[in-house]
C-alpha cells in the first residue's frame, strides 16, 4: 500500500495535536533522545536530508562522486530493516534524467551514479520497505554550502493552463499548507505545510531558495502511548529587514535565517501551543499568543525573554503591531480586540468585534483590520478606536492580506473564495473562486498575491 496522510483537523485553526497542552518543563532538546514513541525528530542522523511521508521517514545523502544513500525509519525514527527493500532514485541531470536502482546493504539503500558537478541535485526517491511504498522528491546538497529540502514541489511554480479566473502558476505540496508569510520587500515567500516544514521561495518566479532546517528533536515525558499526529507551523513572523523569521511550531518558537534556512536557535516561549506571532516593525520585539492563555506576550526577539504581558479577556487570538512599533493589537476568543500602548503597556481602546475570535489582524496606516470566525471583516480608526466599516464575508475568515499600497485588503475564507475589498469604502473589488477548499494562507509578496488551501495548492495571482 502507498503511504498516505489524511488531515482531519486543520492545524492552522486548532494549533496542533497531542502535545498542544504539554508544558515546557516536560520537554528536552539539549541532546538527541533515543528513537521511540514520544520523540519528534526530523533531524539528519547521517548528514543527509530528512523527509516524511505518512508514517515513514527517508533520509537521503548525495556525494560528489555519485554515491546515493537512503535510510528508512518509522514515524519515531526507529530504523526499519531494508533486507527485503527495493527502490530507485531518479536524478535530474543537465543531460537528462538518470534512473538508478537502489540496493539494500546492512542498514540502508545505496546507488551509484555519475559524478555530480553542481552544488545540489534534484532526486525522486521511490522505495518499498516492509510492504509500504514511499516516494518523495528531494533537493540534495552536493557541496557543504548548499541547503537541501524534502517533500516540496522541486520544480517551482508551474504555470496553470490559461483560463478565466485562474492563477498565473501554482505550487503543489500535496499536504495542507498552514501558513504563508513574505519578506517586507516581497522578494521571498515562506510556506509552512503539514509534515513538510517551512520552505523559502524566490519571488515573483516561485523558485525554491531553501528548506528550513529541522528543529532539534523533542522528547515528551510520559508519552510512551502517544499516537503520531500531523505536525506543521501555526504562524510565521518575518523580521523588518527580511533576514530572519520566527516559526511557531506547536509549543516552540524557532528563529531562522531566511536566505539559508539555517536554524539560529530556539526562543523561550509562553506556556502551551503557540497560536499567533508578529514581529515589531521597530525590530527587536515579538508579540505572541498561546492557546489557553489570556494574554499577549511581548518577547525579546533575540532570545524570547519576556518584556511585558498584555492581558485580554479569556484567551489571546490574532496579534498585530502598528507601523510605528509603539502600539499593538491583541484579539481574544470572546471577540473584543484591544489596542495597547506598548511604552506604558496599557490598553488604549477595547474594540467590539462580535463574540468570535479574530483569526487574522493587520494595521495599515492609521487603520486596524480584523476578521475571524463570525465571517465579518471589521475596519477601525486605530487612533481613536472608532469603527469605519463592517463587511460580511461568506464563511469563516482565516486570513487577511493588505496590498503594498494599502488600498486593498484580501480575505481568505472557509468556502475557498478570495474576496478583495477597497479599504477606503469597504466595497468589493473582485472575487477569486479558483480554490475549492478553505483558504489557509494569504499574503502579498510585492505585486503578487499568494494564496494557499487545504489541499496543499499555493496559487500566485498577478
GROMACS .gro file of C-alpha atoms in nm:
model
  462
    1UNK     CA    1   0.000   0.000   0.000
    2UNK     CA    2   0.109   0.357  -0.057
    3UNK     CA    3   0.173   0.575   0.247
    4UNK     CA    4  -0.088   0.848   0.281
    5UNK     CA    5  -0.161   1.110   0.542
    6UNK     CA    6  -0.512   1.246   0.586
    7UNK     CA    7  -0.557   1.566   0.783
    8UNK     CA    8  -0.878   1.552   0.984
    9UNK     CA    9  -0.838   1.875   1.178
   10UNK     CA   10  -0.695   2.193   1.029
   11UNK     CA   11  -0.378   2.267   1.227
   12UNK     CA   12  -0.387   2.636   1.143
   13UNK     CA   13  -0.705   2.660   1.347
   14UNK     CA   14  -0.658   2.410   1.628
   15UNK     CA   15  -0.286   2.460   1.687
   16UNK     CA   16  -0.155   2.106   1.668
   17UNK     CA   17  -0.214   1.764   1.803
   18UNK     CA   18  -0.133   1.553   2.103
   19UNK     CA   19   0.127   1.786   2.256
   20UNK     CA   20  -0.075   2.107   2.248
   21UNK     CA   21  -0.102   2.122   2.630
   22UNK     CA   22   0.248   1.993   2.708
   23UNK     CA   23   0.431   2.238   2.939
   24UNK     CA   24   0.791   2.329   2.852
   25UNK     CA   25   0.913   2.160   3.170
   26UNK     CA   26   0.829   1.816   3.025
   27UNK     CA   27   1.046   1.852   2.715
   28UNK     CA   28   1.414   1.842   2.646
   29UNK     CA   29   1.612   1.949   2.338
   30UNK     CA   30   1.965   1.956   2.479
   31UNK     CA   31   2.063   1.623   2.319
   32UNK     CA   32   1.909   1.378   2.076
   33UNK     CA   33   1.679   1.141   2.269
   34UNK     CA   34   1.677   0.775   2.177
   35UNK     CA   35   1.426   0.699   1.898
   36UNK     CA   36   1.094   0.573   2.027
   37UNK     CA   37   0.733   0.671   2.097
   38UNK     CA   38   0.710   1.026   2.227
   39UNK     CA   39   1.013   1.157   2.034
   40UNK     CA   40   0.966   1.404   1.750
   41UNK     CA   41   1.279   1.411   1.537
   42UNK     CA   42   1.322   1.533   1.181
   43UNK     CA   43   1.695   1.599   1.210
   44UNK     CA   44   1.952   1.415   0.993
   45UNK     CA   45   2.116   1.118   1.163
   46UNK     CA   46   2.364   1.058   0.880
   47UNK     CA   47   2.430   1.407   0.742
   48UNK     CA   48   2.159   1.388   0.476
   49UNK     CA   49   1.817   1.547   0.416
   50UNK     CA   50   1.513   1.409   0.600
   51UNK     CA   51   1.163   1.388   0.456
   52UNK     CA   52   0.841   1.236   0.584
   53UNK     CA   53   0.558   1.057   0.402
   54UNK     CA   54   0.279   0.910   0.609
   55UNK     CA   55   0.444   0.715   0.890
   56UNK     CA   56   0.782   0.675   0.722
   57UNK     CA   57   1.091   0.896   0.723
   58UNK     CA   58   1.351   0.891   0.446
   59UNK     CA   59   1.696   1.037   0.493
   60UNK     CA   60   1.889   1.081   0.168
   61UNK     CA   61   2.254   1.172   0.116
   62UNK     CA   62   2.431   1.253  -0.211
   63UNK     CA   63   2.807   1.278  -0.268
   64UNK     CA   64   3.004   1.442  -0.547
   65UNK     CA   65   3.138   1.103  -0.664
   66UNK     CA   66   2.780   0.996  -0.749
   67UNK     CA   67   2.711   0.782  -0.441
   68UNK     CA   68   2.349   0.798  -0.314
   69UNK     CA   69   2.241   0.659   0.024
   70UNK     CA   70   1.889   0.629   0.170
   71UNK     CA   71   1.795   0.535   0.527
   72UNK     CA   72   1.435   0.440   0.613
   73UNK     CA   73   1.289   0.487   0.961
   74UNK     CA   74   0.943   0.472   1.113
   75UNK     CA   75   0.742   0.766   1.248
   76UNK     CA   76   0.952   0.771   1.566
   77UNK     CA   77   1.282   0.747   1.369
   78UNK     CA   78   1.344   0.385   1.460
   79UNK     CA   79   1.541   0.212   1.180
   80UNK     CA   80   1.347  -0.025   0.956
   81UNK     CA   81   1.501  -0.333   0.802
   82UNK     CA   82   1.593  -0.289   0.437
   83UNK     CA   83   1.686  -0.654   0.382
   84UNK     CA   84   1.391  -0.710   0.150
   85UNK     CA   85   1.354  -0.348   0.038
   86UNK     CA   86   1.365  -0.229  -0.322
   87UNK     CA   87   1.354   0.102  -0.496
   88UNK     CA   88   1.512   0.356  -0.725
   89UNK     CA   89   1.634   0.713  -0.737
   90UNK     CA   90   1.585   0.934  -1.042
   91UNK     CA   91   1.834   1.219  -1.073
   92UNK     CA   92   1.765   1.530  -1.280
   93UNK     CA   93   2.094   1.596  -1.458
   94UNK     CA   94   2.196   1.852  -1.725
   95UNK     CA   95   2.197   1.581  -1.992
   96UNK     CA   96   1.859   1.433  -1.886
   97UNK     CA   97   1.710   1.221  -1.611
   98UNK     CA   98   1.908   0.922  -1.486
   99UNK     CA   99   1.727   0.639  -1.303
  100UNK     CA  100   1.939   0.429  -1.067
  101UNK     CA  101   1.844   0.114  -0.879
  102UNK     CA  102   1.874   0.123  -0.501
  103UNK     CA  103   2.031  -0.189  -0.347
  104UNK     CA  104   2.000  -0.289   0.020
  105UNK     CA  105   2.304  -0.303   0.246
  106UNK     CA  106   2.319  -0.368   0.621
  107UNK     CA  107   2.126  -0.057   0.726
  108UNK     CA  108   2.048   0.149   0.414
  109UNK     CA  109   1.981   0.150   0.042
  110UNK     CA  110   2.260   0.261  -0.191
  111UNK     CA  111   2.305   0.356  -0.555
  112UNK     CA  112   2.597   0.467  -0.766
  113UNK     CA  113   2.561   0.723  -1.041
  114UNK     CA  114   2.766   0.970  -1.244
  115UNK     CA  115   2.984   1.228  -1.076
  116UNK     CA  116   2.779   1.528  -0.962
  117UNK     CA  117   2.932   1.862  -1.056
  118UNK     CA  118   2.657   2.100  -0.934
  119UNK     CA  119   2.617   2.222  -0.575
  120UNK     CA  120   2.285   2.035  -0.548
  121UNK     CA  121   2.084   1.772  -0.732
  122UNK     CA  122   1.711   1.707  -0.761
  123UNK     CA  123   1.621   1.345  -0.688
  124UNK     CA  124   1.297   1.147  -0.681
  125UNK     CA  125   1.326   0.851  -0.446
  126UNK     CA  126   1.083   0.557  -0.466
  127UNK     CA  127   1.122   0.272  -0.220
  128UNK     CA  128   0.918  -0.018  -0.086
  129UNK     CA  129   1.003  -0.122   0.269
  130UNK     CA  130   0.812  -0.379   0.473
  131UNK     CA  131   0.532  -0.378   0.217
  132UNK     CA  132   0.484   0.000   0.221
  133UNK     CA  133   0.568   0.212  -0.084
  134UNK     CA  134   0.704   0.560  -0.025
  135UNK     CA  135   0.803   0.815  -0.288
  136UNK     CA  136   0.934   1.165  -0.233
  137UNK     CA  137   1.116   1.445  -0.414
  138UNK     CA  138   1.440   1.581  -0.266
  139UNK     CA  139   1.682   1.862  -0.334
  140UNK     CA  140   2.008   1.711  -0.209
  141UNK     CA  141   2.319   1.917  -0.133
  142UNK     CA  142   2.636   1.802  -0.303
  143UNK     CA  143   2.857   2.076  -0.163
  144UNK     CA  144   2.866   2.186   0.201
  145UNK     CA  145   2.735   2.531   0.104
  146UNK     CA  146   2.407   2.403  -0.043
  147UNK     CA  147   2.089   2.356   0.162
  148UNK     CA  148   1.853   2.068   0.089
  149UNK     CA  149   1.478   2.019   0.104
  150UNK     CA  150   1.237   1.724   0.102
  151UNK     CA  151   0.876   1.679   0.000
  152UNK     CA  152   0.847   2.023  -0.160
  153UNK     CA  153   0.750   2.097  -0.525
  154UNK     CA  154   1.107   2.096  -0.655
  155UNK     CA  155   1.009   2.226  -0.999
  156UNK     CA  156   0.879   2.551  -0.856
  157UNK     CA  157   0.566   2.740  -0.951
  158UNK     CA  158   0.419   2.557  -1.251
  159UNK     CA  159   0.212   2.765  -1.498
  160UNK     CA  160  -0.161   2.695  -1.495
  161UNK     CA  161  -0.348   2.643  -1.825
  162UNK     CA  162  -0.488   2.979  -1.938
  163UNK     CA  163  -0.846   3.015  -1.815
  164UNK     CA  164  -1.067   3.284  -1.678
  165UNK     CA  165  -1.014   3.327  -1.306
  166UNK     CA  166  -0.706   3.101  -1.292
  167UNK     CA  167  -0.381   3.199  -1.115
  168UNK     CA  168  -0.056   3.256  -1.302
  169UNK     CA  169   0.108   2.943  -1.159
  170UNK     CA  170   0.087   2.705  -0.864
  171UNK     CA  171   0.300   2.511  -0.618
  172UNK     CA  172   0.164   2.168  -0.521
  173UNK     CA  173   0.274   2.047  -0.176
  174UNK     CA  174   0.038   1.750  -0.153
  175UNK     CA  175  -0.030   1.831   0.214
  176UNK     CA  176  -0.225   2.108   0.385
  177UNK     CA  177  -0.045   2.442   0.377
  178UNK     CA  178  -0.098   2.602   0.718
  179UNK     CA  179   0.065   2.943   0.681
  180UNK     CA  180   0.219   3.183   0.429
  181UNK     CA  181   0.447   3.479   0.501
  182UNK     CA  182   0.658   3.714   0.289
  183UNK     CA  183   0.959   3.934   0.348
  184UNK     CA  184   0.871   4.306   0.365
  185UNK     CA  185   1.031   4.374   0.026
  186UNK     CA  186   0.834   4.091  -0.134
  187UNK     CA  187   1.146   3.910  -0.257
  188UNK     CA  188   1.082   3.585  -0.068
  189UNK     CA  189   0.778   3.375   0.019
  190UNK     CA  190   0.772   3.138   0.317
  191UNK     CA  191   0.543   2.834   0.307
  192UNK     CA  192   0.457   2.604   0.601
  193UNK     CA  193   0.296   2.269   0.519
  194UNK     CA  194   0.195   1.965   0.722
  195UNK     CA  195   0.494   1.733   0.771
  196UNK     CA  196   0.688   1.938   0.512
  197UNK     CA  197   0.834   2.201   0.744
  198UNK     CA  198   0.891   2.554   0.615
  199UNK     CA  199   1.047   2.641   0.280
  200UNK     CA  200   1.155   2.971   0.122
  201UNK     CA  201   1.074   3.063  -0.239
  202UNK     CA  202   1.218   3.336  -0.460
  203UNK     CA  203   0.959   3.582  -0.584
  204UNK     CA  204   0.799   3.656  -0.819
  205UNK     CA  205   0.914   3.342  -1.007
  206UNK     CA  206   0.837   3.096  -0.725
  207UNK     CA  207   1.165   2.902  -0.734
  208UNK     CA  208   1.300   2.719  -0.430
  209UNK     CA  209   1.554   2.905  -0.218
  210UNK     CA  210   1.591   2.665   0.074
  211UNK     CA  211   1.412   2.426   0.302
  212UNK     CA  212   1.432   2.534   0.666
  213UNK     CA  213   1.638   2.309   0.890
  214UNK     CA  214   1.451   2.074   1.120
  215UNK     CA  215   1.431   2.183   1.483
  216UNK     CA  216   1.615   1.985   1.750
  217UNK     CA  217   1.440   1.659   1.845
  218UNK     CA  218   1.199   1.687   2.131
  219UNK     CA  219   1.111   1.421   2.387
  220UNK     CA  220   0.769   1.436   2.551
  221UNK     CA  221   0.770   1.292   2.902
  222UNK     CA  222   0.512   1.023   2.976
  223UNK     CA  223   0.421   0.985   2.607
  224UNK     CA  224   0.501   0.618   2.553
  225UNK     CA  225   0.148   0.557   2.423
  226UNK     CA  226   0.132   0.875   2.216
  227UNK     CA  227  -0.004   0.828   1.866
  228UNK     CA  228   0.150   1.006   1.568
  229UNK     CA  229  -0.016   1.326   1.453
  230UNK     CA  230   0.042   1.576   1.174
  231UNK     CA  231   0.295   1.848   1.250
  232UNK     CA  232   0.304   2.195   1.099
  233UNK     CA  233   0.378   2.557   1.186
  234UNK     CA  234   0.083   2.759   1.311
  235UNK     CA  235   0.237   3.101   1.243
  236UNK     CA  236   0.543   3.272   1.091
  237UNK     CA  237   0.670   3.626   1.158
  238UNK     CA  238   0.942   3.790   0.946
  239UNK     CA  239   1.189   4.049   1.076
  240UNK     CA  240   1.163   4.408   0.943
  241UNK     CA  241   1.476   4.363   0.730
  242UNK     CA  242   1.355   4.028   0.593
  243UNK     CA  243   1.670   3.848   0.705
  244UNK     CA  244   1.513   3.629   0.973
  245UNK     CA  245   1.187   3.458   1.053
  246UNK     CA  246   1.036   3.317   1.371
  247UNK     CA  247   0.831   3.000   1.325
  248UNK     CA  248   0.570   2.891   1.580
  249UNK     CA  249   0.578   2.510   1.587
  250UNK     CA  250   0.348   2.363   1.850
  251UNK     CA  251   0.497   2.473   2.186
  252UNK     CA  252   0.819   2.613   2.037
  253UNK     CA  253   0.937   2.937   1.876
  254UNK     CA  254   1.222   2.879   1.629
  255UNK     CA  255   1.437   3.154   1.474
  256UNK     CA  256   1.574   3.103   1.121
  257UNK     CA  257   1.788   3.280   0.863
  258UNK     CA  258   1.559   3.323   0.561
  259UNK     CA  259   1.825   3.311   0.288
  260UNK     CA  260   1.989   2.988   0.405
  261UNK     CA  261   1.714   2.817   0.603
  262UNK     CA  262   1.963   2.766   0.887
  263UNK     CA  263   1.826   2.741   1.240
  264UNK     CA  264   1.964   3.023   1.455
  265UNK     CA  265   1.810   2.887   1.773
  266UNK     CA  266   1.501   2.820   1.980
  267UNK     CA  267   1.348   3.106   2.178
  268UNK     CA  268   1.189   3.095   2.520
  269UNK     CA  269   0.814   3.072   2.458
  270UNK     CA  270   0.493   3.119   2.658
  271UNK     CA  271   0.347   2.803   2.808
  272UNK     CA  272   0.135   2.595   2.570
  273UNK     CA  273   0.092   2.572   2.195
  274UNK     CA  274   0.181   2.896   2.019
  275UNK     CA  275  -0.116   3.049   1.836
  276UNK     CA  276  -0.008   3.375   1.669
  277UNK     CA  277   0.315   3.572   1.638
  278UNK     CA  278   0.409   3.914   1.500
  279UNK     CA  279   0.748   4.090   1.471
  280UNK     CA  280   0.762   4.458   1.558
  281UNK     CA  281   0.844   4.692   1.265
  282UNK     CA  282   1.078   4.866   1.510
  283UNK     CA  283   1.271   4.539   1.541
  284UNK     CA  284   1.385   4.354   1.847
  285UNK     CA  285   1.044   4.251   1.981
  286UNK     CA  286   0.784   3.982   1.916
  287UNK     CA  287   0.418   3.964   2.017
  288UNK     CA  288   0.291   3.610   2.079
  289UNK     CA  289  -0.029   3.441   2.194
  290UNK     CA  290  -0.075   3.081   2.304
  291UNK     CA  291  -0.382   2.860   2.336
  292UNK     CA  292  -0.548   2.865   2.681
  293UNK     CA  293  -0.355   3.181   2.776
  294UNK     CA  294  -0.543   3.509   2.836
  295UNK     CA  295  -0.269   3.747   2.725
  296UNK     CA  296  -0.040   3.865   2.451
  297UNK     CA  297   0.328   3.827   2.543
  298UNK     CA  298   0.595   4.078   2.440
  299UNK     CA  299   0.919   3.889   2.389
  300UNK     CA  300   1.272   3.994   2.305
  301UNK     CA  301   1.332   3.867   1.951
  302UNK     CA  302   1.689   3.769   2.030
  303UNK     CA  303   1.615   3.507   2.293
  304UNK     CA  304   1.242   3.512   2.377
  305UNK     CA  305   1.285   3.677   2.717
  306UNK     CA  306   0.951   3.823   2.826
  307UNK     CA  307   0.938   4.204   2.817
  308UNK     CA  308   0.573   4.251   2.904
  309UNK     CA  309   0.227   4.100   2.920
  310UNK     CA  310  -0.088   4.238   2.752
  311UNK     CA  311  -0.397   4.087   2.922
  312UNK     CA  312  -0.715   4.018   2.726
  313UNK     CA  313  -1.048   3.855   2.802
  314UNK     CA  314  -1.047   3.474   2.809
  315UNK     CA  315  -0.779   3.365   2.555
  316UNK     CA  316  -0.544   3.554   2.322
  317UNK     CA  317  -0.601   3.518   1.947
  318UNK     CA  318  -0.464   3.717   1.649
  319UNK     CA  319  -0.196   3.983   1.704
  320UNK     CA  320  -0.053   4.278   1.510
  321UNK     CA  321   0.191   4.568   1.550
  322UNK     CA  322   0.129   4.920   1.425
  323UNK     CA  323   0.383   5.053   1.175
  324UNK     CA  324   0.542   5.282   1.436
  325UNK     CA  325   0.604   4.990   1.672
  326UNK     CA  326   0.451   5.191   1.957
  327UNK     CA  327   0.111   5.021   1.955
  328UNK     CA  328  -0.009   4.664   1.919
  329UNK     CA  329  -0.343   4.487   1.898
  330UNK     CA  330  -0.440   4.156   2.058
  331UNK     CA  331  -0.761   3.971   1.978
  332UNK     CA  332  -0.943   3.742   2.219
  333UNK     CA  333  -1.152   3.429   2.199
  334UNK     CA  334  -1.452   3.627   2.329
  335UNK     CA  335  -1.427   3.862   2.029
  336UNK     CA  336  -1.310   4.205   2.157
  337UNK     CA  337  -0.982   4.342   2.017
  338UNK     CA  338  -0.762   4.556   2.242
  339UNK     CA  339  -0.515   4.819   2.119
  340UNK     CA  340  -0.227   4.871   2.362
  341UNK     CA  341   0.025   5.148   2.421
  342UNK     CA  342   0.347   4.946   2.436
  343UNK     CA  343   0.558   5.200   2.626
  344UNK     CA  344   0.307   5.211   2.911
  345UNK     CA  345   0.178   4.857   2.844
  346UNK     CA  346  -0.178   4.973   2.898
  347UNK     CA  347  -0.496   4.939   2.698
  348UNK     CA  348  -0.588   5.237   2.478
  349UNK     CA  349  -0.906   5.104   2.316
  350UNK     CA  350  -1.119   4.791   2.351
  351UNK     CA  351  -1.293   4.737   2.017
  352UNK     CA  352  -1.619   4.549   1.979
  353UNK     CA  353  -1.566   4.260   1.737
  354UNK     CA  354  -1.858   4.025   1.784
  355UNK     CA  355  -1.837   3.717   2.002
  356UNK     CA  356  -1.598   3.507   1.797
  357UNK     CA  357  -1.216   3.521   1.789
  358UNK     CA  358  -1.026   3.718   1.527
  359UNK     CA  359  -0.814   3.479   1.322
  360UNK     CA  360  -0.625   3.750   1.131
  361UNK     CA  361  -0.541   4.110   1.205
  362UNK     CA  362  -0.328   4.384   1.045
  363UNK     CA  363  -0.252   4.752   1.093
  364UNK     CA  364  -0.222   4.966   0.781
  365UNK     CA  365  -0.154   5.338   0.801
  366UNK     CA  366  -0.393   5.468   1.071
  367UNK     CA  367  -0.635   5.175   1.043
  368UNK     CA  368  -0.675   4.834   1.209
  369UNK     CA  369  -0.838   4.549   1.017
  370UNK     CA  370  -0.955   4.221   1.169
  371UNK     CA  371  -1.164   3.922   1.066
  372UNK     CA  372  -1.239   3.579   1.202
  373UNK     CA  373  -1.483   3.308   1.290
  374UNK     CA  374  -1.801   3.516   1.258
  375UNK     CA  375  -1.727   3.590   0.891
  376UNK     CA  376  -1.706   3.967   0.937
  377UNK     CA  377  -1.426   4.198   0.823
  378UNK     CA  378  -1.401   4.498   1.055
  379UNK     CA  379  -1.206   4.816   0.994
  380UNK     CA  380  -1.143   5.070   1.269
  381UNK     CA  381  -0.964   5.402   1.305
  382UNK     CA  382  -0.667   5.286   1.508
  383UNK     CA  383  -0.607   5.631   1.655
  384UNK     CA  384  -0.939   5.677   1.836
  385UNK     CA  385  -1.088   5.327   1.805
  386UNK     CA  386  -1.394   5.438   1.609
  387UNK     CA  387  -1.547   5.182   1.366
  388UNK     CA  388  -1.529   5.261   0.993
  389UNK     CA  389  -1.658   4.955   0.805
  390UNK     CA  390  -1.813   4.621   0.896
  391UNK     CA  391  -1.826   4.387   0.597
  392UNK     CA  392  -1.998   4.048   0.595
  393UNK     CA  393  -1.785   3.783   0.423
  394UNK     CA  394  -1.946   3.450   0.338
  395UNK     CA  395  -1.799   3.197   0.576
  396UNK     CA  396  -1.532   3.191   0.843
  397UNK     CA  397  -1.230   3.411   0.760
  398UNK     CA  398  -0.889   3.267   0.843
  399UNK     CA  399  -0.652   3.504   0.662
  400UNK     CA  400  -0.616   3.872   0.567
  401UNK     CA  401  -0.361   4.037   0.337
  402UNK     CA  402  -0.323   4.410   0.264
  403UNK     CA  403  -0.183   4.524  -0.071
  404UNK     CA  404   0.156   4.702  -0.073
  405UNK     CA  405  -0.009   5.036  -0.147
  406UNK     CA  406  -0.256   4.983   0.139
  407UNK     CA  407  -0.560   5.039  -0.082
  408UNK     CA  408  -0.693   4.681  -0.093
  409UNK     CA  409  -0.748   4.402   0.157
  410UNK     CA  410  -0.789   4.037   0.056
  411UNK     CA  411  -0.980   3.790   0.272
  412UNK     CA  412  -0.940   3.412   0.266
  413UNK     CA  413  -1.249   3.222   0.379
  414UNK     CA  414  -1.356   2.869   0.460
  415UNK     CA  415  -1.552   2.845   0.134
  416UNK     CA  416  -1.228   2.871  -0.066
  417UNK     CA  417  -1.301   3.215  -0.210
  418UNK     CA  418  -1.063   3.511  -0.203
  419UNK     CA  419  -1.252   3.839  -0.183
  420UNK     CA  420  -1.071   4.167  -0.234
  421UNK     CA  421  -1.217   4.489  -0.092
  422UNK     CA  422  -1.132   4.856  -0.121
  423UNK     CA  423  -1.017   4.966   0.221
  424UNK     CA  424  -1.136   5.325   0.175
  425UNK     CA  425  -1.507   5.244   0.146
  426UNK     CA  426  -1.534   4.869   0.203
  427UNK     CA  427  -1.671   4.789  -0.144
  428UNK     CA  428  -1.598   4.453  -0.307
  429UNK     CA  429  -1.339   4.490  -0.582
  430UNK     CA  430  -1.320   4.130  -0.708
  431UNK     CA  431  -1.360   3.764  -0.607
  432UNK     CA  432  -1.126   3.477  -0.694
  433UNK     CA  433  -1.308   3.144  -0.667
  434UNK     CA  434  -1.040   2.908  -0.801
  435UNK     CA  435  -0.966   2.726  -0.473
  436UNK     CA  436  -1.214   2.455  -0.374
  437UNK     CA  437  -1.127   2.423  -0.004
  438UNK     CA  438  -1.053   2.651   0.291
  439UNK     CA  439  -0.801   2.929   0.234
  440UNK     CA  440  -0.525   2.854   0.485
  441UNK     CA  441  -0.264   3.107   0.370
  442UNK     CA  442  -0.281   3.454   0.214
  443UNK     CA  443  -0.010   3.715   0.168
  444UNK     CA  444   0.103   3.984  -0.075
  445UNK     CA  445   0.464   3.931  -0.184
  446UNK     CA  446   0.535   4.251  -0.371
  447UNK     CA  447   0.280   4.280  -0.650
  448UNK     CA  448   0.190   3.910  -0.634
  449UNK     CA  449  -0.098   3.792  -0.417
  450UNK     CA  450  -0.026   3.438  -0.296
  451UNK     CA  451  -0.294   3.207  -0.156
  452UNK     CA  452  -0.292   2.852  -0.019
  453UNK     CA  453  -0.559   2.596   0.064
  454UNK     CA  454  -0.634   2.274   0.247
  455UNK     CA  455  -0.521   2.055  -0.043
  456UNK     CA  456  -0.169   2.198  -0.042
  457UNK     CA  457  -0.207   2.415  -0.351
  458UNK     CA  458  -0.034   2.754  -0.344
  459UNK     CA  459  -0.154   2.997  -0.613
  460UNK     CA  460   0.023   3.306  -0.750
  461UNK     CA  461  -0.205   3.590  -0.863
  462UNK     CA  462  -0.079   3.890  -1.060
   0.00000   0.00000   0.00000
